[in-house]
């Protein structure tokens, strides 16, 4: 038999799953207001494993994505979240991620990997405080 999980933990996990869903939806629909609303002001993002850079700050991250993907079609699917509450108001999560990127010139990238996230409560709500993206496979056409 499994161990019972208290309702507060379940509520936090549900809130974090919804948070990541809004992250992906905001990015893919280019709704930068929704996208920015799920990020901590001081977020740390590391995409060096994808050939990218490290970015600190929500406004810097949003600006980088607008520049790099604003005219591209992106489709992000996050699956199989492994979320752990690590302290009061803090959590980690690992998501299996599938990404389709179609550039305006028709070049395509299909990739599979993981997002390793940290989360925290700021101003009474969960936000993403860190993201480290890794990839297992990339196919370009």
mmCIF file of N, CA and C in Angstrom:
data_model
loop_
_atom_site.group_PDB
_atom_site.id
_atom_site.type_symbol
_atom_site.label_atom_id
_atom_site.label_comp_id
_atom_site.label_asym_id
_atom_site.label_seq_id
_atom_site.Cartn_x
_atom_site.Cartn_y
_atom_site.Cartn_z
ATOM 1 N N UNK A 1 0.829 -1.179 0.000
ATOM 2 C CA UNK A 1 0.000 0.000 0.000
ATOM 3 C C UNK A 1 0.878 1.248 0.000
ATOM 4 N N UNK A 2 0.402 2.279 -0.659
ATOM 5 C CA UNK A 2 1.130 3.540 -0.715
ATOM 6 C C UNK A 2 0.928 4.353 0.550
ATOM 7 N N UNK A 3 1.749 5.334 0.686
ATOM 8 C CA UNK A 3 1.648 6.242 1.826
ATOM 9 C C UNK A 3 0.651 7.339 1.498
ATOM 10 N N UNK A 4 -0.205 7.637 2.447
ATOM 11 C CA UNK A 4 -1.195 8.695 2.241
ATOM 12 C C UNK A 4 -0.488 10.046 2.140
ATOM 13 N N UNK A 5 -0.974 10.881 1.237
ATOM 14 C CA UNK A 5 -0.433 12.217 1.059
ATOM 15 C C UNK A 5 -1.448 13.207 1.614
ATOM 16 N N UNK A 6 -0.950 14.142 2.420
ATOM 17 C CA UNK A 6 -1.879 15.081 3.057
ATOM 18 C C UNK A 6 -2.483 16.030 2.021
ATOM 19 N N UNK A 7 -3.665 16.556 2.312
ATOM 20 C CA UNK A 7 -4.363 17.423 1.358
ATOM 21 C C UNK A 7 -3.577 18.673 0.966
ATOM 22 N N UNK A 8 -2.813 19.255 1.875
ATOM 23 C CA UNK A 8 -2.031 20.448 1.537
ATOM 24 C C UNK A 8 -0.970 20.137 0.482
ATOM 25 N N UNK A 9 -0.343 18.971 0.604
ATOM 26 C CA UNK A 9 0.658 18.563 -0.385
ATOM 27 C C UNK A 9 0.001 18.331 -1.738
ATOM 28 N N UNK A 10 -1.135 17.657 -1.741
ATOM 29 C CA UNK A 10 -1.854 17.426 -2.994
ATOM 30 C C UNK A 10 -2.269 18.742 -3.641
ATOM 31 N N UNK A 11 -2.723 19.686 -2.829
ATOM 32 C CA UNK A 11 -3.124 20.988 -3.353
ATOM 33 C C UNK A 11 -1.924 21.720 -3.955
ATOM 34 N N UNK A 12 -0.776 21.653 -3.298
ATOM 35 C CA UNK A 12 0.427 22.300 -3.816
ATOM 36 C C UNK A 12 0.869 21.659 -5.127
ATOM 37 N N UNK A 13 0.847 20.335 -5.194
ATOM 38 C CA UNK A 13 1.244 19.640 -6.425
ATOM 39 C C UNK A 13 0.304 20.011 -7.566
ATOM 40 N N UNK A 14 -0.989 20.063 -7.290
ATOM 41 C CA UNK A 14 -1.950 20.455 -8.317
ATOM 42 C C UNK A 14 -1.692 21.875 -8.798
ATOM 43 N N UNK A 15 -1.402 22.786 -7.877
ATOM 44 C CA UNK A 15 -1.122 24.178 -8.252
ATOM 45 C C UNK A 15 0.131 24.266 -9.114
ATOM 46 N N UNK A 16 1.146 23.477 -8.803
ATOM 47 C CA UNK A 16 2.390 23.494 -9.574
ATOM 48 C C UNK A 16 2.166 22.903 -10.966
ATOM 49 N N UNK A 17 1.391 21.834 -11.059
ATOM 50 C CA UNK A 17 1.082 21.266 -12.373
ATOM 51 C C UNK A 17 0.340 22.280 -13.240
ATOM 52 N N UNK A 18 -0.623 22.994 -12.662
ATOM 53 C CA UNK A 18 -1.348 24.025 -13.410
ATOM 54 C C UNK A 18 -0.427 25.167 -13.807
ATOM 55 N N UNK A 19 0.498 25.513 -12.941
ATOM 56 C CA UNK A 19 1.480 26.558 -13.217
ATOM 57 C C UNK A 19 2.308 26.209 -14.456
ATOM 58 N N UNK A 20 2.806 24.987 -14.512
ATOM 59 C CA UNK A 20 3.628 24.578 -15.659
ATOM 60 C C UNK A 20 2.782 24.507 -16.927
ATOM 61 N N UNK A 21 1.523 24.114 -16.806
ATOM 62 C CA UNK A 21 0.638 24.106 -17.970
ATOM 63 C C UNK A 21 0.460 25.518 -18.530
ATOM 64 N N UNK A 22 0.277 26.500 -17.644
ATOM 65 C CA UNK A 22 0.149 27.897 -18.100
ATOM 66 C C UNK A 22 1.455 28.385 -18.713
ATOM 67 N N UNK A 23 2.577 27.953 -18.180
ATOM 68 C CA UNK A 23 3.891 28.286 -18.740
ATOM 69 C C UNK A 23 3.955 27.845 -20.207
ATOM 70 N N UNK A 24 3.648 26.578 -20.461
ATOM 71 C CA UNK A 24 3.704 26.052 -21.827
ATOM 72 C C UNK A 24 2.677 26.748 -22.723
ATOM 73 N N UNK A 25 1.462 26.919 -22.232
ATOM 74 C CA UNK A 25 0.420 27.562 -23.044
ATOM 75 C C UNK A 25 0.781 29.007 -23.369
ATOM 76 N N UNK A 26 1.256 29.740 -22.384
ATOM 77 C CA UNK A 26 1.657 31.132 -22.621
ATOM 78 C C UNK A 26 2.768 31.229 -23.646
ATOM 79 N N UNK A 27 3.738 30.328 -23.572
ATOM 80 C CA UNK A 27 4.843 30.324 -24.533
ATOM 81 C C UNK A 27 4.346 29.974 -25.933
ATOM 82 N N UNK A 28 3.556 28.931 -26.051
ATOM 83 C CA UNK A 28 3.142 28.466 -27.375
ATOM 84 C C UNK A 28 2.141 29.401 -28.044
ATOM 85 N N UNK A 29 1.312 30.076 -27.264
ATOM 86 C CA UNK A 29 0.350 31.012 -27.849
ATOM 87 C C UNK A 29 0.933 32.423 -27.952
ATOM 88 N N UNK A 30 2.160 32.579 -27.469
ATOM 89 C CA UNK A 30 2.859 33.884 -27.459
ATOM 90 C C UNK A 30 2.073 34.909 -26.642
ATOM 91 N N UNK A 31 1.413 34.422 -25.586
ATOM 92 C CA UNK A 31 0.733 35.300 -24.646
ATOM 93 C C UNK A 31 1.727 35.610 -23.535
ATOM 94 N N UNK A 32 2.527 36.635 -23.767
ATOM 95 C CA UNK A 32 3.656 36.944 -22.889
ATOM 96 C C UNK A 32 3.198 37.398 -21.512
ATOM 97 N N UNK A 33 1.977 37.887 -21.394
ATOM 98 C CA UNK A 33 1.440 38.270 -20.092
ATOM 99 C C UNK A 33 1.218 37.032 -19.227
ATOM 100 N N UNK A 34 0.557 36.031 -19.785
ATOM 101 C CA UNK A 34 0.361 34.772 -19.054
ATOM 102 C C UNK A 34 1.707 34.141 -18.750
ATOM 103 N N UNK A 35 2.566 34.094 -19.753
ATOM 104 C CA UNK A 35 3.874 33.466 -19.583
ATOM 105 C C UNK A 35 4.647 34.129 -18.450
ATOM 106 N N UNK A 36 4.740 35.445 -18.472
ATOM 107 C CA UNK A 36 5.483 36.167 -17.444
ATOM 108 C C UNK A 36 4.879 36.032 -16.064
ATOM 109 N N UNK A 37 3.562 35.819 -15.999
ATOM 110 C CA UNK A 37 2.885 35.763 -14.699
ATOM 111 C C UNK A 37 3.235 34.516 -13.897
ATOM 112 N N UNK A 38 3.783 33.493 -14.530
ATOM 113 C CA UNK A 38 4.120 32.260 -13.809
ATOM 114 C C UNK A 38 5.574 32.232 -13.352
ATOM 115 N N UNK A 39 6.335 33.265 -13.686
ATOM 116 C CA UNK A 39 7.760 33.308 -13.379
ATOM 117 C C UNK A 39 8.050 34.173 -12.164
ATOM 118 N N UNK A 40 8.994 33.731 -11.335
ATOM 119 C CA UNK A 40 9.496 34.586 -10.261
ATOM 120 C C UNK A 40 10.305 35.704 -10.900
ATOM 121 N N UNK A 41 10.253 36.886 -10.309
ATOM 122 C CA UNK A 41 11.014 38.024 -10.852
ATOM 123 C C UNK A 41 12.492 37.710 -10.986
ATOM 124 N N UNK A 42 13.011 36.882 -10.074
ATOM 125 C CA UNK A 42 14.443 36.570 -10.061
ATOM 126 C C UNK A 42 14.738 35.154 -10.570
ATOM 127 N N UNK A 43 13.897 34.632 -11.452
ATOM 128 C CA UNK A 43 14.068 33.282 -11.987
ATOM 129 C C UNK A 43 15.465 33.103 -12.586
ATOM 130 N N UNK A 44 16.011 31.894 -12.417
ATOM 131 C CA UNK A 44 17.265 31.497 -13.068
ATOM 132 C C UNK A 44 16.934 30.412 -14.083
ATOM 133 N N UNK A 45 17.310 30.644 -15.341
ATOM 134 C CA UNK A 45 17.020 29.692 -16.413
ATOM 135 C C UNK A 45 18.338 29.286 -17.058
ATOM 136 N N UNK A 46 18.546 27.971 -17.179
ATOM 137 C CA UNK A 46 19.777 27.433 -17.762
ATOM 138 C C UNK A 46 19.418 26.556 -18.954
ATOM 139 N N UNK A 47 19.724 27.054 -20.148
ATOM 140 C CA UNK A 47 19.490 26.277 -21.370
ATOM 141 C C UNK A 47 20.812 25.942 -22.062
ATOM 142 N N UNK A 48 21.906 25.936 -21.302
ATOM 143 C CA UNK A 48 23.219 25.669 -21.903
ATOM 144 C C UNK A 48 23.292 24.266 -22.502
ATOM 145 N N UNK A 49 22.573 23.302 -21.925
ATOM 146 C CA UNK A 49 22.586 21.941 -22.466
ATOM 147 C C UNK A 49 21.903 21.864 -23.826
ATOM 148 N N UNK A 50 21.123 22.900 -24.183
ATOM 149 C CA UNK A 50 20.452 22.955 -25.481
ATOM 150 C C UNK A 50 21.224 23.825 -26.466
ATOM 151 N N UNK A 51 22.386 24.309 -26.046
ATOM 152 C CA UNK A 51 23.130 25.243 -26.883
ATOM 153 C C UNK A 51 22.759 26.683 -26.611
ATOM 154 N N UNK A 52 21.948 26.917 -25.583
ATOM 155 C CA UNK A 52 21.521 28.263 -25.231
ATOM 156 C C UNK A 52 22.426 28.881 -24.187
ATOM 157 N N UNK A 53 21.835 29.734 -23.365
ATOM 158 C CA UNK A 53 22.598 30.459 -22.360
ATOM 159 C C UNK A 53 21.914 30.332 -21.006
ATOM 160 N N UNK A 54 22.469 31.009 -20.031
ATOM 161 C CA UNK A 54 21.823 31.164 -18.732
ATOM 162 C C UNK A 54 21.252 32.574 -18.659
ATOM 163 N N UNK A 55 20.048 32.686 -18.136
ATOM 164 C CA UNK A 55 19.370 33.975 -18.041
ATOM 165 C C UNK A 55 18.855 34.121 -16.610
ATOM 166 N N UNK A 56 19.018 35.304 -16.041
ATOM 167 C CA UNK A 56 18.468 35.605 -14.725
ATOM 168 C C UNK A 56 17.459 36.737 -14.875
ATOM 169 N N UNK A 57 16.297 36.551 -14.265
ATOM 170 C CA UNK A 57 15.265 37.579 -14.272
ATOM 171 C C UNK A 57 14.162 37.289 -15.262
ATOM 172 N N UNK A 58 12.928 37.437 -14.801
ATOM 173 C CA UNK A 58 11.762 37.149 -15.644
ATOM 174 C C UNK A 58 11.738 38.025 -16.883
ATOM 175 N N UNK A 59 11.989 39.317 -16.722
ATOM 176 C CA UNK A 59 11.912 40.212 -17.885
ATOM 177 C C UNK A 59 12.977 39.860 -18.915
ATOM 178 N N UNK A 60 14.163 39.463 -18.477
ATOM 179 C CA UNK A 60 15.216 39.056 -19.417
ATOM 180 C C UNK A 60 14.845 37.761 -20.142
ATOM 181 N N UNK A 61 14.251 36.825 -19.411
ATOM 182 C CA UNK A 61 13.852 35.551 -20.002
ATOM 183 C C UNK A 61 12.738 35.748 -21.022
ATOM 184 N N UNK A 62 11.725 36.520 -20.666
ATOM 185 C CA UNK A 62 10.630 36.789 -21.598
ATOM 186 C C UNK A 62 11.171 37.470 -22.854
ATOM 187 N N UNK A 63 12.035 38.456 -22.693
ATOM 188 C CA UNK A 63 12.602 39.169 -23.848
ATOM 189 C C UNK A 63 13.394 38.220 -24.745
ATOM 190 N N UNK A 64 14.163 37.317 -24.150
ATOM 191 C CA UNK A 64 14.948 36.366 -24.939
ATOM 192 C C UNK A 64 14.040 35.438 -25.738
ATOM 193 N N UNK A 65 12.959 34.962 -25.120
ATOM 194 C CA UNK A 65 12.047 34.073 -25.832
ATOM 195 C C UNK A 65 11.273 34.809 -26.917
ATOM 196 N N UNK A 66 10.889 36.045 -26.640
ATOM 197 C CA UNK A 66 10.220 36.844 -27.675
ATOM 198 C C UNK A 66 11.141 37.012 -28.878
ATOM 199 N N UNK A 67 12.391 37.283 -28.616
ATOM 200 C CA UNK A 67 13.370 37.477 -29.695
ATOM 201 C C UNK A 67 13.615 36.171 -30.466
ATOM 202 N N UNK A 68 13.813 35.087 -29.728
ATOM 203 C CA UNK A 68 14.214 33.830 -30.354
ATOM 204 C C UNK A 68 13.056 33.029 -30.946
ATOM 205 N N UNK A 69 11.846 33.153 -30.366
ATOM 206 C CA UNK A 69 10.738 32.298 -30.779
ATOM 207 C C UNK A 69 9.461 33.046 -31.108
ATOM 208 N N UNK A 70 9.485 34.364 -31.085
ATOM 209 C CA UNK A 70 8.284 35.151 -31.292
ATOM 210 C C UNK A 70 7.616 34.936 -32.637
ATOM 211 N N UNK A 71 8.399 34.625 -33.673
ATOM 212 C CA UNK A 71 7.824 34.407 -35.008
ATOM 213 C C UNK A 71 7.765 32.928 -35.382
ATOM 214 N N UNK A 72 8.179 32.060 -34.476
ATOM 215 C CA UNK A 72 8.170 30.619 -34.743
ATOM 216 C C UNK A 72 6.914 29.994 -34.144
ATOM 217 N N UNK A 73 6.525 28.869 -34.690
ATOM 218 C CA UNK A 73 5.486 28.052 -34.083
ATOM 219 C C UNK A 73 6.184 27.122 -33.102
ATOM 220 N N UNK A 74 5.717 27.120 -31.863
ATOM 221 C CA UNK A 74 6.255 26.198 -30.873
ATOM 222 C C UNK A 74 5.112 25.398 -30.276
ATOM 223 N N UNK A 75 5.397 24.143 -29.992
ATOM 224 C CA UNK A 75 4.447 23.273 -29.317
ATOM 225 C C UNK A 75 5.223 22.536 -28.232
ATOM 226 N N UNK A 76 4.920 22.840 -26.991
ATOM 227 C CA UNK A 76 5.573 22.205 -25.850
ATOM 228 C C UNK A 76 4.579 21.290 -25.147
ATOM 229 N N UNK A 77 4.980 20.046 -24.925
ATOM 230 C CA UNK A 77 4.182 19.118 -24.134
ATOM 231 C C UNK A 77 5.024 18.669 -22.957
ATOM 232 N N UNK A 78 4.499 18.879 -21.753
ATOM 233 C CA UNK A 78 5.144 18.397 -20.538
ATOM 234 C C UNK A 78 4.367 17.213 -20.001
ATOM 235 N N UNK A 79 5.089 16.157 -19.665
ATOM 236 C CA UNK A 79 4.460 14.912 -19.236
ATOM 237 C C UNK A 79 5.127 14.383 -17.964
ATOM 238 N N UNK A 80 4.443 13.485 -17.319
ATOM 239 C CA UNK A 80 4.973 12.685 -16.212
ATOM 240 C C UNK A 80 5.702 13.525 -15.167
ATOM 241 N N UNK A 81 5.038 14.515 -14.582
ATOM 242 C CA UNK A 81 5.724 15.349 -13.601
ATOM 243 C C UNK A 81 6.099 14.566 -12.343
ATOM 244 N N UNK A 82 7.310 14.802 -11.886
ATOM 245 C CA UNK A 82 7.778 14.278 -10.606
ATOM 246 C C UNK A 82 7.971 15.496 -9.704
ATOM 247 N N UNK A 83 6.984 15.784 -8.877
ATOM 248 C CA UNK A 83 7.008 16.988 -8.056
ATOM 249 C C UNK A 83 7.202 16.589 -6.598
ATOM 250 N N UNK A 84 8.125 17.293 -5.938
ATOM 251 C CA UNK A 84 8.386 17.053 -4.517
ATOM 252 C C UNK A 84 8.338 18.381 -3.778
ATOM 253 N N UNK A 85 7.591 18.408 -2.709
ATOM 254 C CA UNK A 85 7.582 19.568 -1.826
ATOM 255 C C UNK A 85 8.822 19.419 -0.948
ATOM 256 N N UNK A 86 9.737 20.366 -1.021
ATOM 257 C CA UNK A 86 11.024 20.246 -0.332
ATOM 258 C C UNK A 86 11.067 21.010 0.985
ATOM 259 N N UNK A 87 10.203 21.976 1.141
ATOM 260 C CA UNK A 87 10.092 22.773 2.365
ATOM 261 C C UNK A 87 8.784 23.541 2.264
ATOM 262 N N UNK A 88 8.416 24.221 3.329
ATOM 263 C CA UNK A 88 7.207 25.035 3.272
ATOM 264 C C UNK A 88 7.387 26.103 2.192
ATOM 265 N N UNK A 89 6.536 26.071 1.175
ATOM 266 C CA UNK A 89 6.603 27.072 0.111
ATOM 267 C C UNK A 89 7.725 26.858 -0.881
ATOM 268 N N UNK A 90 8.256 25.642 -0.974
ATOM 269 C CA UNK A 90 9.325 25.344 -1.938
ATOM 270 C C UNK A 90 9.129 23.939 -2.496
ATOM 271 N N UNK A 91 9.449 23.769 -3.771
ATOM 272 C CA UNK A 91 9.277 22.467 -4.410
ATOM 273 C C UNK A 91 10.233 22.335 -5.588
ATOM 274 N N UNK A 92 10.412 21.089 -6.016
ATOM 275 C CA UNK A 92 11.156 20.789 -7.231
ATOM 276 C C UNK A 92 10.259 19.965 -8.138
ATOM 277 N N UNK A 93 10.545 19.999 -9.425
ATOM 278 C CA UNK A 93 9.792 19.194 -10.371
ATOM 279 C C UNK A 93 10.635 18.840 -11.573
ATOM 280 N N UNK A 94 10.474 17.623 -12.037
ATOM 281 C CA UNK A 94 11.101 17.188 -13.277
ATOM 282 C C UNK A 94 9.987 16.762 -14.216
ATOM 283 N N UNK A 95 10.030 17.303 -15.424
ATOM 284 C CA UNK A 95 9.012 17.052 -16.443
ATOM 285 C C UNK A 95 9.661 16.446 -17.678
ATOM 286 N N UNK A 96 9.090 15.373 -18.199
ATOM 287 C CA UNK A 96 9.464 14.905 -19.531
ATOM 288 C C UNK A 96 8.851 15.898 -20.513
ATOM 289 N N UNK A 97 9.665 16.383 -21.452
ATOM 290 C CA UNK A 97 9.228 17.455 -22.348
ATOM 291 C C UNK A 97 9.460 17.044 -23.799
ATOM 292 N N UNK A 98 8.456 17.303 -24.625
ATOM 293 C CA UNK A 98 8.556 17.158 -26.070
ATOM 294 C C UNK A 98 8.294 18.530 -26.677
ATOM 295 N N UNK A 99 9.178 18.966 -27.573
ATOM 296 C CA UNK A 99 9.070 20.300 -28.163
ATOM 297 C C UNK A 99 9.143 20.191 -29.685
ATOM 298 N N UNK A 100 8.196 20.841 -30.347
ATOM 299 C CA UNK A 100 8.249 21.033 -31.795
ATOM 300 C C UNK A 100 8.457 22.514 -32.034
ATOM 301 N N UNK A 101 9.441 22.836 -32.836
ATOM 302 C CA UNK A 101 9.747 24.221 -33.204
ATOM 303 C C UNK A 101 9.754 24.295 -34.725
ATOM 304 N N UNK A 102 8.938 25.196 -35.280
ATOM 305 C CA UNK A 102 8.895 25.411 -36.726
ATOM 306 C C UNK A 102 9.227 26.878 -36.972
ATOM 307 N N UNK A 103 10.353 27.104 -37.609
ATOM 308 C CA UNK A 103 10.811 28.464 -37.907
ATOM 309 C C UNK A 103 10.033 29.019 -39.109
ATOM 310 N N UNK A 104 10.010 30.348 -39.249
ATOM 311 C CA UNK A 104 9.301 30.949 -40.393
ATOM 312 C C UNK A 104 9.803 30.443 -41.751
ATOM 313 N N UNK A 105 11.076 30.040 -41.834
ATOM 314 C CA UNK A 105 11.612 29.528 -43.108
ATOM 315 C C UNK A 105 11.265 28.056 -43.331
ATOM 316 N N UNK A 106 10.506 27.463 -42.403
ATOM 317 C CA UNK A 106 10.077 26.072 -42.550
ATOM 318 C C UNK A 106 10.982 25.064 -41.868
ATOM 319 N N UNK A 107 12.140 25.475 -41.391
ATOM 320 C CA UNK A 107 13.019 24.537 -40.684
ATOM 321 C C UNK A 107 12.342 24.095 -39.402
ATOM 322 N N UNK A 108 12.488 22.777 -39.116
ATOM 323 C CA UNK A 108 11.792 22.191 -37.974
ATOM 324 C C UNK A 108 12.782 21.531 -37.028
ATOM 325 N N UNK A 109 12.425 21.556 -35.763
ATOM 326 C CA UNK A 109 13.191 20.854 -34.737
ATOM 327 C C UNK A 109 12.193 20.128 -33.851
ATOM 328 N N UNK A 110 12.417 18.856 -33.659
ATOM 329 C CA UNK A 110 11.618 18.057 -32.742
ATOM 330 C C UNK A 110 12.578 17.534 -31.687
ATOM 331 N N UNK A 111 12.300 17.836 -30.427
ATOM 332 C CA UNK A 111 13.226 17.417 -29.377
ATOM 333 C C UNK A 111 12.483 16.797 -28.205
ATOM 334 N N UNK A 112 13.227 15.972 -27.488
ATOM 335 C CA UNK A 112 12.708 15.253 -26.328
ATOM 336 C C UNK A 112 13.723 15.382 -25.203
ATOM 337 N N UNK A 113 13.241 15.644 -24.010
ATOM 338 C CA UNK A 113 14.157 15.767 -22.887
ATOM 339 C C UNK A 113 13.410 16.030 -21.596
ATOM 340 N N UNK A 114 14.031 16.840 -20.741
ATOM 341 C CA UNK A 114 13.458 17.120 -19.422
ATOM 342 C C UNK A 114 13.660 18.575 -19.030
ATOM 343 N N UNK A 115 12.700 19.087 -18.303
ATOM 344 C CA UNK A 115 12.842 20.352 -17.593
ATOM 345 C C UNK A 115 12.960 20.022 -16.111
ATOM 346 N N UNK A 116 13.992 20.571 -15.488
ATOM 347 C CA UNK A 116 14.231 20.402 -14.058
ATOM 348 C C UNK A 116 13.941 21.759 -13.424
ATOM 349 N N UNK A 117 12.825 21.857 -12.722
ATOM 350 C CA UNK A 117 12.324 23.132 -12.216
ATOM 351 C C UNK A 117 12.451 23.235 -10.707
ATOM 352 N N UNK A 118 12.485 24.480 -10.247
ATOM 353 C CA UNK A 118 12.271 24.788 -8.839
ATOM 354 C C UNK A 118 11.106 25.759 -8.767
ATOM 355 N N UNK A 119 10.380 25.688 -7.662
ATOM 356 C CA UNK A 119 9.182 26.499 -7.470
ATOM 357 C C UNK A 119 9.213 27.106 -6.078
ATOM 358 N N UNK A 120 8.558 28.235 -5.934
ATOM 359 C CA UNK A 120 8.435 28.861 -4.629
ATOM 360 C C UNK A 120 7.141 29.648 -4.550
ATOM 361 N N UNK A 121 6.754 29.972 -3.351
ATOM 362 C CA UNK A 121 5.578 30.813 -3.149
ATOM 363 C C UNK A 121 6.053 32.253 -2.999
ATOM 364 N N UNK A 122 5.544 33.100 -3.861
ATOM 365 C CA UNK A 122 5.838 34.532 -3.815
ATOM 366 C C UNK A 122 4.508 35.267 -3.840
ATOM 367 N N UNK A 123 4.335 36.205 -2.943
ATOM 368 C CA UNK A 123 3.083 36.970 -2.855
ATOM 369 C C UNK A 123 1.866 36.044 -2.784
ATOM 370 N N UNK A 124 2.021 34.936 -2.070
ATOM 371 C CA UNK A 124 0.899 34.037 -1.829
ATOM 372 C C UNK A 124 0.563 33.065 -2.938
ATOM 373 N N UNK A 125 1.414 32.971 -3.965
ATOM 374 C CA UNK A 125 1.101 32.031 -5.058
ATOM 375 C C UNK A 125 2.382 31.352 -5.543
ATOM 376 N N UNK A 126 2.211 30.166 -6.100
ATOM 377 C CA UNK A 126 3.345 29.426 -6.627
ATOM 378 C C UNK A 126 3.844 30.079 -7.919
ATOM 379 N N UNK A 127 5.162 30.136 -8.077
ATOM 380 C CA UNK A 127 5.807 30.606 -9.299
ATOM 381 C C UNK A 127 7.011 29.712 -9.584
ATOM 382 N N UNK A 128 7.468 29.761 -10.810
ATOM 383 C CA UNK A 128 8.668 29.015 -11.194
ATOM 384 C C UNK A 128 9.877 29.875 -10.833
ATOM 385 N N UNK A 129 10.785 29.327 -10.026
ATOM 386 C CA UNK A 129 11.966 30.076 -9.595
ATOM 387 C C UNK A 129 13.225 29.669 -10.345
ATOM 388 N N UNK A 130 13.185 28.518 -11.013
ATOM 389 C CA UNK A 130 14.346 28.070 -11.773
ATOM 390 C C UNK A 130 13.962 26.999 -12.768
ATOM 391 N N UNK A 131 14.667 26.993 -13.902
ATOM 392 C CA UNK A 131 14.457 25.968 -14.932
ATOM 393 C C UNK A 131 15.818 25.598 -15.489
ATOM 394 N N UNK A 132 16.078 24.301 -15.545
ATOM 395 C CA UNK A 132 17.249 23.795 -16.263
ATOM 396 C C UNK A 132 16.730 22.792 -17.279
ATOM 397 N N UNK A 133 16.899 23.109 -18.555
ATOM 398 C CA UNK A 133 16.388 22.246 -19.622
ATOM 399 C C UNK A 133 17.510 21.353 -20.154
ATOM 400 N N UNK A 134 17.184 20.097 -20.346
ATOM 401 C CA UNK A 134 18.112 19.135 -20.937
ATOM 402 C C UNK A 134 17.390 18.398 -22.055
ATOM 403 N N UNK A 135 18.153 17.847 -22.990
ATOM 404 C CA UNK A 135 17.549 17.107 -24.091
ATOM 405 C C UNK A 135 18.233 15.768 -24.251
ATOM 406 N N UNK A 136 17.423 14.767 -24.602
ATOM 407 C CA UNK A 136 17.908 13.419 -24.875
ATOM 408 C C UNK A 136 18.085 13.181 -26.371
ATOM 409 N N UNK A 137 17.222 13.826 -27.166
ATOM 410 C CA UNK A 137 17.209 13.607 -28.613
ATOM 411 C C UNK A 137 16.694 14.860 -29.315
ATOM 412 N N UNK A 138 17.318 15.199 -30.430
ATOM 413 C CA UNK A 138 16.840 16.288 -31.274
ATOM 414 C C UNK A 138 16.900 15.828 -32.726
ATOM 415 N N UNK A 139 15.821 16.090 -33.431
ATOM 416 C CA UNK A 139 15.745 15.774 -34.862
ATOM 417 C C UNK A 139 15.436 17.067 -35.615
ATOM 418 N N UNK A 140 16.271 17.404 -36.595
ATOM 419 C CA UNK A 140 16.062 18.614 -37.380
ATOM 420 C C UNK A 140 15.714 18.239 -38.816
ATOM 421 N N UNK A 141 14.848 19.058 -39.401
ATOM 422 C CA UNK A 141 14.519 18.838 -40.816
ATOM 423 C C UNK A 141 14.275 20.177 -41.471
#
